[in-house]
Short mmCIF file of C-alpha atoms in Angstrom, two decimals:
data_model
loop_
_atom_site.label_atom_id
_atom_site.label_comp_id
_atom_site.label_asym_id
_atom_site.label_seq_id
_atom_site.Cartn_x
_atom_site.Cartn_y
_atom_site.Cartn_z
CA UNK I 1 -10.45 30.89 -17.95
CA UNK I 2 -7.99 28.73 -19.33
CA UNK I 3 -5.08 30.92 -18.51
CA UNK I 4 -6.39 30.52 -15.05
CA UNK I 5 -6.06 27.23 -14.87
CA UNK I 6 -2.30 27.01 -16.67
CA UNK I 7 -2.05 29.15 -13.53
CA UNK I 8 -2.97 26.92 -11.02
CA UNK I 9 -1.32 23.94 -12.47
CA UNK I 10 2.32 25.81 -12.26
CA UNK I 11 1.60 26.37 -8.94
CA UNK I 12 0.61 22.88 -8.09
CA UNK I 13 3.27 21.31 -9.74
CA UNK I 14 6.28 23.88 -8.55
CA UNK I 15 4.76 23.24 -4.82
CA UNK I 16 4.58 20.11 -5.05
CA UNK I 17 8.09 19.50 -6.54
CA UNK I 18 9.61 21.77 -4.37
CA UNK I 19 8.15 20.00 -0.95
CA UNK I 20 9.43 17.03 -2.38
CA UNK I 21 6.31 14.75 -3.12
CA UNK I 22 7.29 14.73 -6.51
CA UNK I 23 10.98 14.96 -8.20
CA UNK I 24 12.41 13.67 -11.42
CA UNK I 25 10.59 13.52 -14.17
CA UNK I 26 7.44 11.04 -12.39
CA UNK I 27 4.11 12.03 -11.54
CA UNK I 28 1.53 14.23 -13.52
CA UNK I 29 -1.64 16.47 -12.37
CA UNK I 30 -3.99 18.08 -14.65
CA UNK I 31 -7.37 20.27 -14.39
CA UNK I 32 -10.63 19.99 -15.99
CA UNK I 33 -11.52 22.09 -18.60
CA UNK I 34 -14.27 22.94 -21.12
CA UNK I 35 -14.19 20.10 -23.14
CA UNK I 36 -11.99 17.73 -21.95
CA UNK I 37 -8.42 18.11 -19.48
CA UNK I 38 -5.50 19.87 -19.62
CA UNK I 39 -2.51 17.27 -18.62
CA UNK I 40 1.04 16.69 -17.92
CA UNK I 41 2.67 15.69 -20.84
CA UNK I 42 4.56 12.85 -20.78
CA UNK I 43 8.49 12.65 -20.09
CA UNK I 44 8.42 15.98 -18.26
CA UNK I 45 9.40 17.01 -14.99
CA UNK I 46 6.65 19.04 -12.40
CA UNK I 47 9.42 21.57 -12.70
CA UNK I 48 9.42 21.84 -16.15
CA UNK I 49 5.31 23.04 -15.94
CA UNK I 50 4.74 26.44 -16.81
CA UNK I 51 1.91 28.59 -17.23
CA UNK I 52 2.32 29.45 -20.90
CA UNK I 53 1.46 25.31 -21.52
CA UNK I 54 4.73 24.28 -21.74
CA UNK I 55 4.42 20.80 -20.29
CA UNK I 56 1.04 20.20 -21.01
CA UNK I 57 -1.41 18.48 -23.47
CA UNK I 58 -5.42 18.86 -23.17
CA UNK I 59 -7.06 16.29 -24.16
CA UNK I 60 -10.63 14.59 -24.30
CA UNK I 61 -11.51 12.65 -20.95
CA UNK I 62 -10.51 9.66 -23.42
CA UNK I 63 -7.23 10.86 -23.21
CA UNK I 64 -7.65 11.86 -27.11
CA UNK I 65 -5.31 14.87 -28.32
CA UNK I 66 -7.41 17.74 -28.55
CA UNK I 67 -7.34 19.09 -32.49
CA UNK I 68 -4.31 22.05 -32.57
CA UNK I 69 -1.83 20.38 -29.44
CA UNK I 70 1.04 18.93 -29.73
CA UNK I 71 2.93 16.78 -27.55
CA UNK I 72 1.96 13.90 -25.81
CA UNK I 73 0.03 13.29 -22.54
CA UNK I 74 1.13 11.32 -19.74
CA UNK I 75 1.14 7.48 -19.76
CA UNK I 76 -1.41 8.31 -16.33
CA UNK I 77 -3.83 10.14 -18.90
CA UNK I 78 -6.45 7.31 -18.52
CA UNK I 79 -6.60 7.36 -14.88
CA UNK I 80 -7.17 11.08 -14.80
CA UNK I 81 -9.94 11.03 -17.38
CA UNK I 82 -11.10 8.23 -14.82
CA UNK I 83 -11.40 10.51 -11.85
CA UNK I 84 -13.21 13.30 -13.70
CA UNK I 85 -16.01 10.82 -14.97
CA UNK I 86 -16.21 9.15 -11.45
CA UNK I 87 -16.23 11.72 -9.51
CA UNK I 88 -18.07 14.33 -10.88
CA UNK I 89 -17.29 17.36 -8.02
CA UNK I 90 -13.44 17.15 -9.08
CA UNK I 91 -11.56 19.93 -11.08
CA UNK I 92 -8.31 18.82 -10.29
CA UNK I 93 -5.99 15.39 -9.53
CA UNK I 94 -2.87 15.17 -8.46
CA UNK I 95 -0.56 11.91 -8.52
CA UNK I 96 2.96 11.90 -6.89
CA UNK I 97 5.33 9.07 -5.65
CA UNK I 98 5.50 10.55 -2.29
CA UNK I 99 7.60 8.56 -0.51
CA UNK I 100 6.29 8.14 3.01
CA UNK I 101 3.05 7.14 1.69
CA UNK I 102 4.16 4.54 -0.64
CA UNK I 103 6.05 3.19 2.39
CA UNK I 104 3.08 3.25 4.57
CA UNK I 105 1.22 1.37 1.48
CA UNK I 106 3.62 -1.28 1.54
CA UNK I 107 2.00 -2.55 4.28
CA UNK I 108 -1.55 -2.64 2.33
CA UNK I 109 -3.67 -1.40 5.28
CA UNK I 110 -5.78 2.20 5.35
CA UNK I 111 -3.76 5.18 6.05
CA UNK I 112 -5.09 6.07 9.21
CA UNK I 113 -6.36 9.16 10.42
CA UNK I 114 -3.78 9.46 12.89
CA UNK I 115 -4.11 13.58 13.55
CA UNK I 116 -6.67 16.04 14.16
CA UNK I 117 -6.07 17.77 11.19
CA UNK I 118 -6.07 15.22 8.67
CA UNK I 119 -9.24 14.32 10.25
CA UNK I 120 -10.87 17.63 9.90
CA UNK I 121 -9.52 18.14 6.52
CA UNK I 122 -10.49 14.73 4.86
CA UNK I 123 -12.77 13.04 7.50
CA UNK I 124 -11.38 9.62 6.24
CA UNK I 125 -9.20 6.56 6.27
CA UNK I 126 -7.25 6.78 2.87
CA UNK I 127 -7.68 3.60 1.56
CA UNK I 128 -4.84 1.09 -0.57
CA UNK I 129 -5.28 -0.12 -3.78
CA UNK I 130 -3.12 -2.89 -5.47
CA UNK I 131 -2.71 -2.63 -8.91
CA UNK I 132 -0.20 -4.69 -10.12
CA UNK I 133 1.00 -1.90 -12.89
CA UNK I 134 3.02 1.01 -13.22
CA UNK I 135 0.18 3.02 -14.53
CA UNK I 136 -3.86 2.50 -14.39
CA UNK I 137 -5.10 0.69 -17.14
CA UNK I 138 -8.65 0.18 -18.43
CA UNK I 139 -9.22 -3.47 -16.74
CA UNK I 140 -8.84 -1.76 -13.34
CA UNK I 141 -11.55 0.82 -13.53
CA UNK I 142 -13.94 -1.54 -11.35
CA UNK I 143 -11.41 -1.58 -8.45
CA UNK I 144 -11.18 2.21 -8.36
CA UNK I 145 -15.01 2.51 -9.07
CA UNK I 146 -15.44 0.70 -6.16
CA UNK I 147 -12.93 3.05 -3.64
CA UNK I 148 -16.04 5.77 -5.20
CA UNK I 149 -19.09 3.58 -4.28
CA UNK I 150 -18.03 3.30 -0.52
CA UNK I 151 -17.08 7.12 -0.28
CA UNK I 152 -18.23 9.09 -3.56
CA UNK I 153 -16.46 12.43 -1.85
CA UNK I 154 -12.88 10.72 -1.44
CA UNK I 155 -10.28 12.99 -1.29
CA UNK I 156 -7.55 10.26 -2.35
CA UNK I 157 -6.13 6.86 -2.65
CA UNK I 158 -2.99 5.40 -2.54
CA UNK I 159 -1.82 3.37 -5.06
CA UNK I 160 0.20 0.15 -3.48
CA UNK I 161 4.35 0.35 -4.31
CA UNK I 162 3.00 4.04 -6.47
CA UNK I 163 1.98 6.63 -4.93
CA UNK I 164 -0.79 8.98 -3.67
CA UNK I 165 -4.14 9.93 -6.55
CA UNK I 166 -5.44 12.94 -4.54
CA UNK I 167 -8.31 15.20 -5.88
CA UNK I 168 -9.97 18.23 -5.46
CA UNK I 169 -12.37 21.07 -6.70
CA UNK I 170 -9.13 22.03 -8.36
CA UNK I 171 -5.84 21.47 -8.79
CA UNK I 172 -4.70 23.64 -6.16
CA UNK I 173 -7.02 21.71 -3.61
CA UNK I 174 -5.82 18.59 -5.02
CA UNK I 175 -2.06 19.19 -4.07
CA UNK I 176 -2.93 20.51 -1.18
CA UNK I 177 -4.76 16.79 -0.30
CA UNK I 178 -1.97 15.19 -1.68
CA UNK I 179 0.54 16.89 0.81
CA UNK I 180 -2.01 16.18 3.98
CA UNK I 181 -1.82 12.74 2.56
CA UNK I 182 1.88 12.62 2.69
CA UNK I 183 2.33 14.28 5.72
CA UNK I 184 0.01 12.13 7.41
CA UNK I 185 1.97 8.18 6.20
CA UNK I 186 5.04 10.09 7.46
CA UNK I 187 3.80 10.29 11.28
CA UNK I 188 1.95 6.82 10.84
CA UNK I 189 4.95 5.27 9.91
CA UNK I 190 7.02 7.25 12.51
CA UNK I 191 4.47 6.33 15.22
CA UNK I 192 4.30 2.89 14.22
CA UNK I 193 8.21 2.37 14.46
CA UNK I 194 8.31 4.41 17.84
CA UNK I 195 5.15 2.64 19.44
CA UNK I 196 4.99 -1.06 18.87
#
């Protein structure tokens, strides 16, 4: 099982670094497994995630070192143990400094659903969240608690002057959200410069 999901979380992270959402050493995904996660490690590049481990550290949903890995998890490990105990239906999050949608959160409104097929894909308004922080910390778990308690099945949020949290049943799905996400604050903010 676990080799399947070392699998999946090469993929993710080569996709996503190859479209772009993600380069340099930023950003981190990881997967729920038995026991815990399995997460970037910290200082790494998406690139540099392979399906042998190499660039990842599981860990508790504490973000505790499970007993026999080395390395060290991202500085982000809190907010993905976060999204696993909020939202119970994810196996997967993704978080990326995509840059059209940290543009379009600059603005702090809702990304829109501004296309058909972000609207049949995630039926929602992404929402904004200001966190004045280069990581999620422990004093703002009510803020993203409360992004849960108005849609419990959100597919992502956009952290203001950060970049895109998407989830999914796995980490596959998750990428693929965060992408749609992207792609989406790309045409808002193209449509918004083109038709004011």
């Amino acid at each position: 099982m676990k080799d399947t999901i070392y699998g999946q979380l090469e993929t993710a992270a080569r996709r996503a670094y190859r479209r772009g959402i993600q380069t340099g050493s930023g950003g981190n995904l990881s997967a729920r497994c038995e026991g815990g996660m399995i997460v970037k490690s910290s200082g790494g590049s998406f690139a540099d995630c392979c399906r042998d481990g190499s660039g990842f550290v599981e860990t508790d949903l504490s973000g505790n070192i499970l007993e026999g890995r080395a390395g060290k998890p991202t500085r982000e490990v809190f907010l993905h143990g976060l999204m696993y105990r909020i939202a119970d239906w994810t196996g997967g999050v993704m978080h990326c400094h995509s840059p059209w949608a940290i543009a379009w959160a600059c603005g702090g409104k809702a990304l829109p659903m501004v296309t058909l097929h972000m609207s049949l894909k995630l039926g929602c308004e992404i929402p904004v969240l200001d966190i004045p922080s280069a990581c999620v910390r422990p004093e703002d778990e009510t803020a993203v608690r409360r992004l849960f308690e108005e849609n419990p099945r959100l597919p992502a949020f956009i952290l203001a002057s950060h970049g895109v949290v998407a989830l999914g049943k796995d980490v596959l799905e998750a990428e693929h959200n965060a992408e749609l996400v992207e792609e989406t604050a790309q045409i808002a903010v193209l449509k918004a410069l083109l038709y004011r």
